[in-house]
mmCIF file of C-alpha atoms in Angstrom:
data_model
loop_
_atom_site.group_PDB
_atom_site.id
_atom_site.type_symbol
_atom_site.label_atom_id
_atom_site.label_comp_id
_atom_site.label_asym_id
_atom_site.label_seq_id
_atom_site.Cartn_x
_atom_site.Cartn_y
_atom_site.Cartn_z
ATOM 1 C CA MET A 1 -0.012 -0.096 0.011
ATOM 2 C CA LYS A 2 1.544 3.202 -1.380
ATOM 3 C CA MET A 3 -0.010 6.509 -0.834
ATOM 4 C CA GLU A 4 1.599 10.503 -1.546
ATOM 5 C CA HIS A 5 0.271 14.102 -0.618
ATOM 6 C CA SER A 6 1.433 17.333 -0.948
ATOM 7 C CA VAL A 7 0.924 20.599 0.026
ATOM 8 C CA VAL A 8 2.493 24.287 -0.539
ATOM 9 C CA ILE A 9 2.483 26.212 2.727
ATOM 10 C CA GLU A 10 3.252 30.301 2.917
ATOM 11 C CA ARG A 11 5.645 29.537 5.284
ATOM 12 C CA PRO A 12 9.491 29.569 5.517
ATOM 13 C CA ILE A 13 11.176 25.750 5.179
ATOM 14 C CA ASP A 14 12.589 26.102 8.710
ATOM 15 C CA GLU A 15 9.330 26.747 10.012
ATOM 16 C CA VAL A 16 7.200 23.841 8.205
ATOM 17 C CA PHE A 17 9.670 21.371 9.067
ATOM 18 C CA GLU A 18 9.890 22.462 12.575
ATOM 19 C CA LEU A 19 6.034 22.379 13.151
ATOM 20 C CA ALA A 20 5.623 19.328 11.086
ATOM 21 C CA THR A 21 7.851 17.139 12.734
ATOM 22 C CA CYS A 22 7.602 18.210 16.329
ATOM 23 C CA LEU A 23 6.823 14.492 17.836
ATOM 24 C CA ARG A 24 4.521 16.876 20.923
ATOM 25 C CA ARG A 25 2.680 19.194 18.791
ATOM 26 C CA CYS A 26 1.841 17.141 15.679
ATOM 27 C CA VAL A 27 -1.234 16.074 17.885
ATOM 28 C CA VAL A 28 -2.778 19.725 17.263
ATOM 29 C CA TRP A 29 -2.840 19.455 13.391
ATOM 30 C CA ARG A 30 -2.967 15.391 13.030
ATOM 31 C CA SER A 31 -6.633 14.567 13.642
ATOM 32 C CA ALA A 32 -5.936 10.844 13.524
ATOM 33 C CA LEU A 33 -3.293 11.226 16.674
ATOM 34 C CA LEU A 34 -4.940 10.915 20.022
ATOM 35 C CA THR A 35 -1.186 11.193 21.492
ATOM 36 C CA SER A 36 2.324 11.095 20.764
ATOM 37 C CA THR A 37 4.981 10.519 23.261
ATOM 38 C CA LYS A 38 8.948 10.399 22.822
ATOM 39 C CA THR A 39 10.051 7.599 24.311
ATOM 40 C CA SER A 40 13.906 7.630 24.135
ATOM 41 C CA ASP A 41 16.360 10.322 26.141
ATOM 42 C CA GLY A 42 18.530 12.898 24.375
ATOM 43 C CA PRO A 43 17.437 15.268 21.117
ATOM 44 C CA VAL A 44 15.238 14.132 18.479
ATOM 45 C CA GLY A 45 17.396 12.500 15.470
ATOM 46 C CA VAL A 46 17.958 8.830 13.816
ATOM 47 C CA GLY A 47 17.126 6.507 16.413
ATOM 48 C CA THR A 48 14.802 8.766 18.216
ATOM 49 C CA THR A 49 12.023 6.477 19.451
ATOM 50 C CA PHE A 50 8.180 7.809 20.151
ATOM 51 C CA ASP A 51 4.703 6.226 20.557
ATOM 52 C CA GLN A 52 1.624 7.335 19.138
ATOM 53 C CA GLU A 53 -2.004 6.566 20.163
ATOM 54 C CA VAL A 54 -3.833 6.536 16.591
ATOM 55 C CA ARG A 55 -7.226 6.390 15.854
ATOM 56 C CA MET A 56 -8.534 4.754 12.141
ATOM 57 C CA LEU A 57 -11.619 3.141 11.372
ATOM 58 C CA GLY A 58 -13.132 3.750 14.611
ATOM 59 C CA LYS A 59 -10.551 1.622 16.794
ATOM 60 C CA SER A 60 -7.496 3.251 18.751
ATOM 61 C CA ARG A 61 -4.126 1.876 18.760
ATOM 62 C CA THR A 62 -0.490 2.468 19.922
ATOM 63 C CA ASN A 63 2.239 2.394 17.283
ATOM 64 C CA THR A 64 5.875 2.320 18.254
ATOM 65 C CA ALA A 65 8.085 3.879 15.715
ATOM 66 C CA VAL A 66 11.830 5.043 15.011
ATOM 67 C CA ILE A 67 13.208 7.781 13.198
ATOM 68 C CA THR A 68 15.329 6.442 10.638
ATOM 69 C CA GLU A 69 16.464 9.771 8.891
ATOM 70 C CA TYR A 70 16.638 13.154 10.250
ATOM 71 C CA GLN A 71 17.836 15.913 7.522
ATOM 72 C CA PRO A 72 16.640 19.312 9.074
ATOM 73 C CA PRO A 73 14.937 20.997 7.082
ATOM 74 C CA ARG A 74 14.479 18.666 4.227
ATOM 75 C CA ARG A 75 13.442 15.209 5.391
ATOM 76 C CA PHE A 76 12.226 13.416 8.082
ATOM 77 C CA VAL A 77 11.426 9.466 8.036
ATOM 78 C CA TYR A 78 10.188 7.132 10.654
ATOM 79 C CA LYS A 79 9.154 3.648 10.612
ATOM 80 C CA HIS A 80 6.637 2.206 12.776
ATOM 81 C CA VAL A 81 7.954 -1.065 14.367
ATOM 82 C CA SER A 82 5.140 -2.173 16.305
ATOM 83 C CA GLY A 83 1.313 -1.188 16.143
ATOM 84 C CA MET A 84 -1.386 -1.549 14.022
ATOM 85 C CA SER A 85 0.242 -0.944 10.656
ATOM 86 C CA ALA A 86 4.115 -1.725 9.490
ATOM 87 C CA TYR A 87 5.287 1.230 7.195
ATOM 88 C CA GLU A 88 7.617 3.796 6.949
ATOM 89 C CA ALA A 89 6.674 7.636 6.411
ATOM 90 C CA ARG A 90 8.509 10.171 4.398
ATOM 91 C CA PHE A 91 7.749 13.796 5.462
ATOM 92 C CA LEU A 92 9.785 15.820 2.578
ATOM 93 C CA PHE A 93 10.307 19.389 2.442
ATOM 94 C CA GLU A 94 11.204 21.968 -0.542
ATOM 95 C CA PRO A 95 11.347 25.597 -1.029
ATOM 96 C CA ALA A 96 8.472 26.292 -3.322
ATOM 97 C CA GLY A 97 7.976 30.166 -4.540
ATOM 98 C CA ASN A 98 7.984 31.990 -1.128
ATOM 99 C CA GLY A 99 6.492 28.864 0.702
ATOM 100 C CA THR A 100 7.681 25.442 1.115
ATOM 101 C CA ARG A 101 6.073 22.336 -0.778
ATOM 102 C CA PHE A 102 5.395 19.605 2.228
ATOM 103 C CA THR A 103 5.181 16.102 1.064
ATOM 104 C CA VAL A 104 3.967 12.975 2.879
ATOM 105 C CA ASP A 105 4.804 9.609 1.406
ATOM 106 C CA LEU A 106 3.405 6.733 3.246
ATOM 107 C CA GLU A 107 4.483 2.623 2.310
ATOM 108 C CA GLY A 108 3.302 -0.224 4.243
ATOM 109 C CA GLU A 109 1.005 -2.836 5.245
ATOM 110 C CA PRO A 110 -1.408 -3.244 7.834
ATOM 111 C CA ALA A 111 0.123 -5.295 10.689
ATOM 112 C CA SER A 112 -2.926 -5.748 13.037
ATOM 113 C CA LEU A 113 -5.589 -8.863 11.790
ATOM 114 C CA TRP A 114 -8.162 -6.251 12.156
ATOM 115 C CA LEU A 115 -6.853 -4.267 9.571
ATOM 116 C CA LYS A 116 -6.155 -7.180 7.181
ATOM 117 C CA MET A 117 -9.726 -7.996 7.173
ATOM 118 C CA VAL A 118 -10.521 -4.518 5.890
ATOM 119 C CA PRO A 119 -10.431 -3.984 1.974
ATOM 120 C CA GLU A 120 -7.647 -2.278 1.032
ATOM 121 C CA SER A 121 -9.492 0.024 -1.067
ATOM 122 C CA LEU A 122 -11.273 1.214 2.259
ATOM 123 C CA VAL A 123 -8.113 1.565 4.401
ATOM 124 C CA LEU A 124 -6.013 3.300 1.597
ATOM 125 C CA ARG A 125 -9.296 5.977 0.714
ATOM 126 C CA GLN A 126 -9.603 6.482 4.861
ATOM 127 C CA ILE A 127 -5.698 6.840 4.970
ATOM 128 C CA ARG A 128 -6.058 9.407 1.723
ATOM 129 C CA ASP A 129 -8.766 11.387 3.426
ATOM 130 C CA THR A 130 -7.045 11.518 6.843
ATOM 131 C CA ILE A 131 -3.865 12.767 5.823
ATOM 132 C CA THR A 132 -5.271 14.961 3.257
ATOM 133 C CA ALA A 133 -7.418 16.811 5.838
ATOM 134 C CA GLU A 134 -4.497 16.697 8.472
ATOM 135 C CA MET A 135 -2.046 18.529 6.126
ATOM 136 C CA ASP A 136 -4.852 21.102 4.700
ATOM 137 C CA THR A 137 -5.180 21.696 8.493
ATOM 138 C CA LEU A 138 -1.598 22.382 9.471
ATOM 139 C CA LYS A 139 -1.213 24.804 6.176
ATOM 140 C CA MET A 140 -4.586 26.436 7.521
ATOM 141 C CA MET A 141 -2.925 26.864 11.091
ATOM 142 C CA MET A 142 0.668 28.166 9.810
ATOM 143 C CA GLU A 143 -0.455 30.728 7.090
ATOM 144 C CA ASN A 144 -3.190 31.878 10.054
ATOM 145 C CA GLU A 145 -0.406 31.916 12.432
ATOM 146 C CA VAL A 146 -2.107 29.750 15.019
ATOM 147 C CA ASP A 147 -0.247 29.113 18.199
ATOM 148 C CA LEU A 148 0.159 25.573 18.332
ATOM 149 C CA GLU A 149 1.576 26.014 21.905
ATOM 150 C CA ALA A 150 -1.888 27.568 23.005
ATOM 151 C CA ALA A 151 -3.921 24.981 21.048
ATOM 152 C CA LEU A 152 -1.781 22.267 22.642
ATOM 153 C CA ALA A 153 -2.543 23.736 26.341
ATOM 154 C CA ALA A 154 -6.565 23.919 25.528
#
């Protein structure tokens, strides 16, 4: 299963990278995430691990992931090592006029039994719709300079 979506955000690449990859503030703009918790010590980088509680198709599950590539402000890649899906997520950033093209590229397979029983076309549509809506939310928040720290505290 593979899915890719891009959005142009009218903000500098450093700002988009910092907000899009923040393991703590991502729950503000990523509607499928209920929680996101860094589980390893030290600064964020290759090898950093984190748990994310994800809600998909009416089910909540915890995924554990590890960052496999960290190249600010261009590339952020993580791989789920346990949970509902075995997949790799690539967050790619490139200049686009006065803004930044932010691309999410997902590739993987369902790992949990209940997801394997759901038709792949339904899972793919749900993922595509969710990612598109989440990226549109991030774009709106960044372009309108919404304070994500305040939103996180609310």
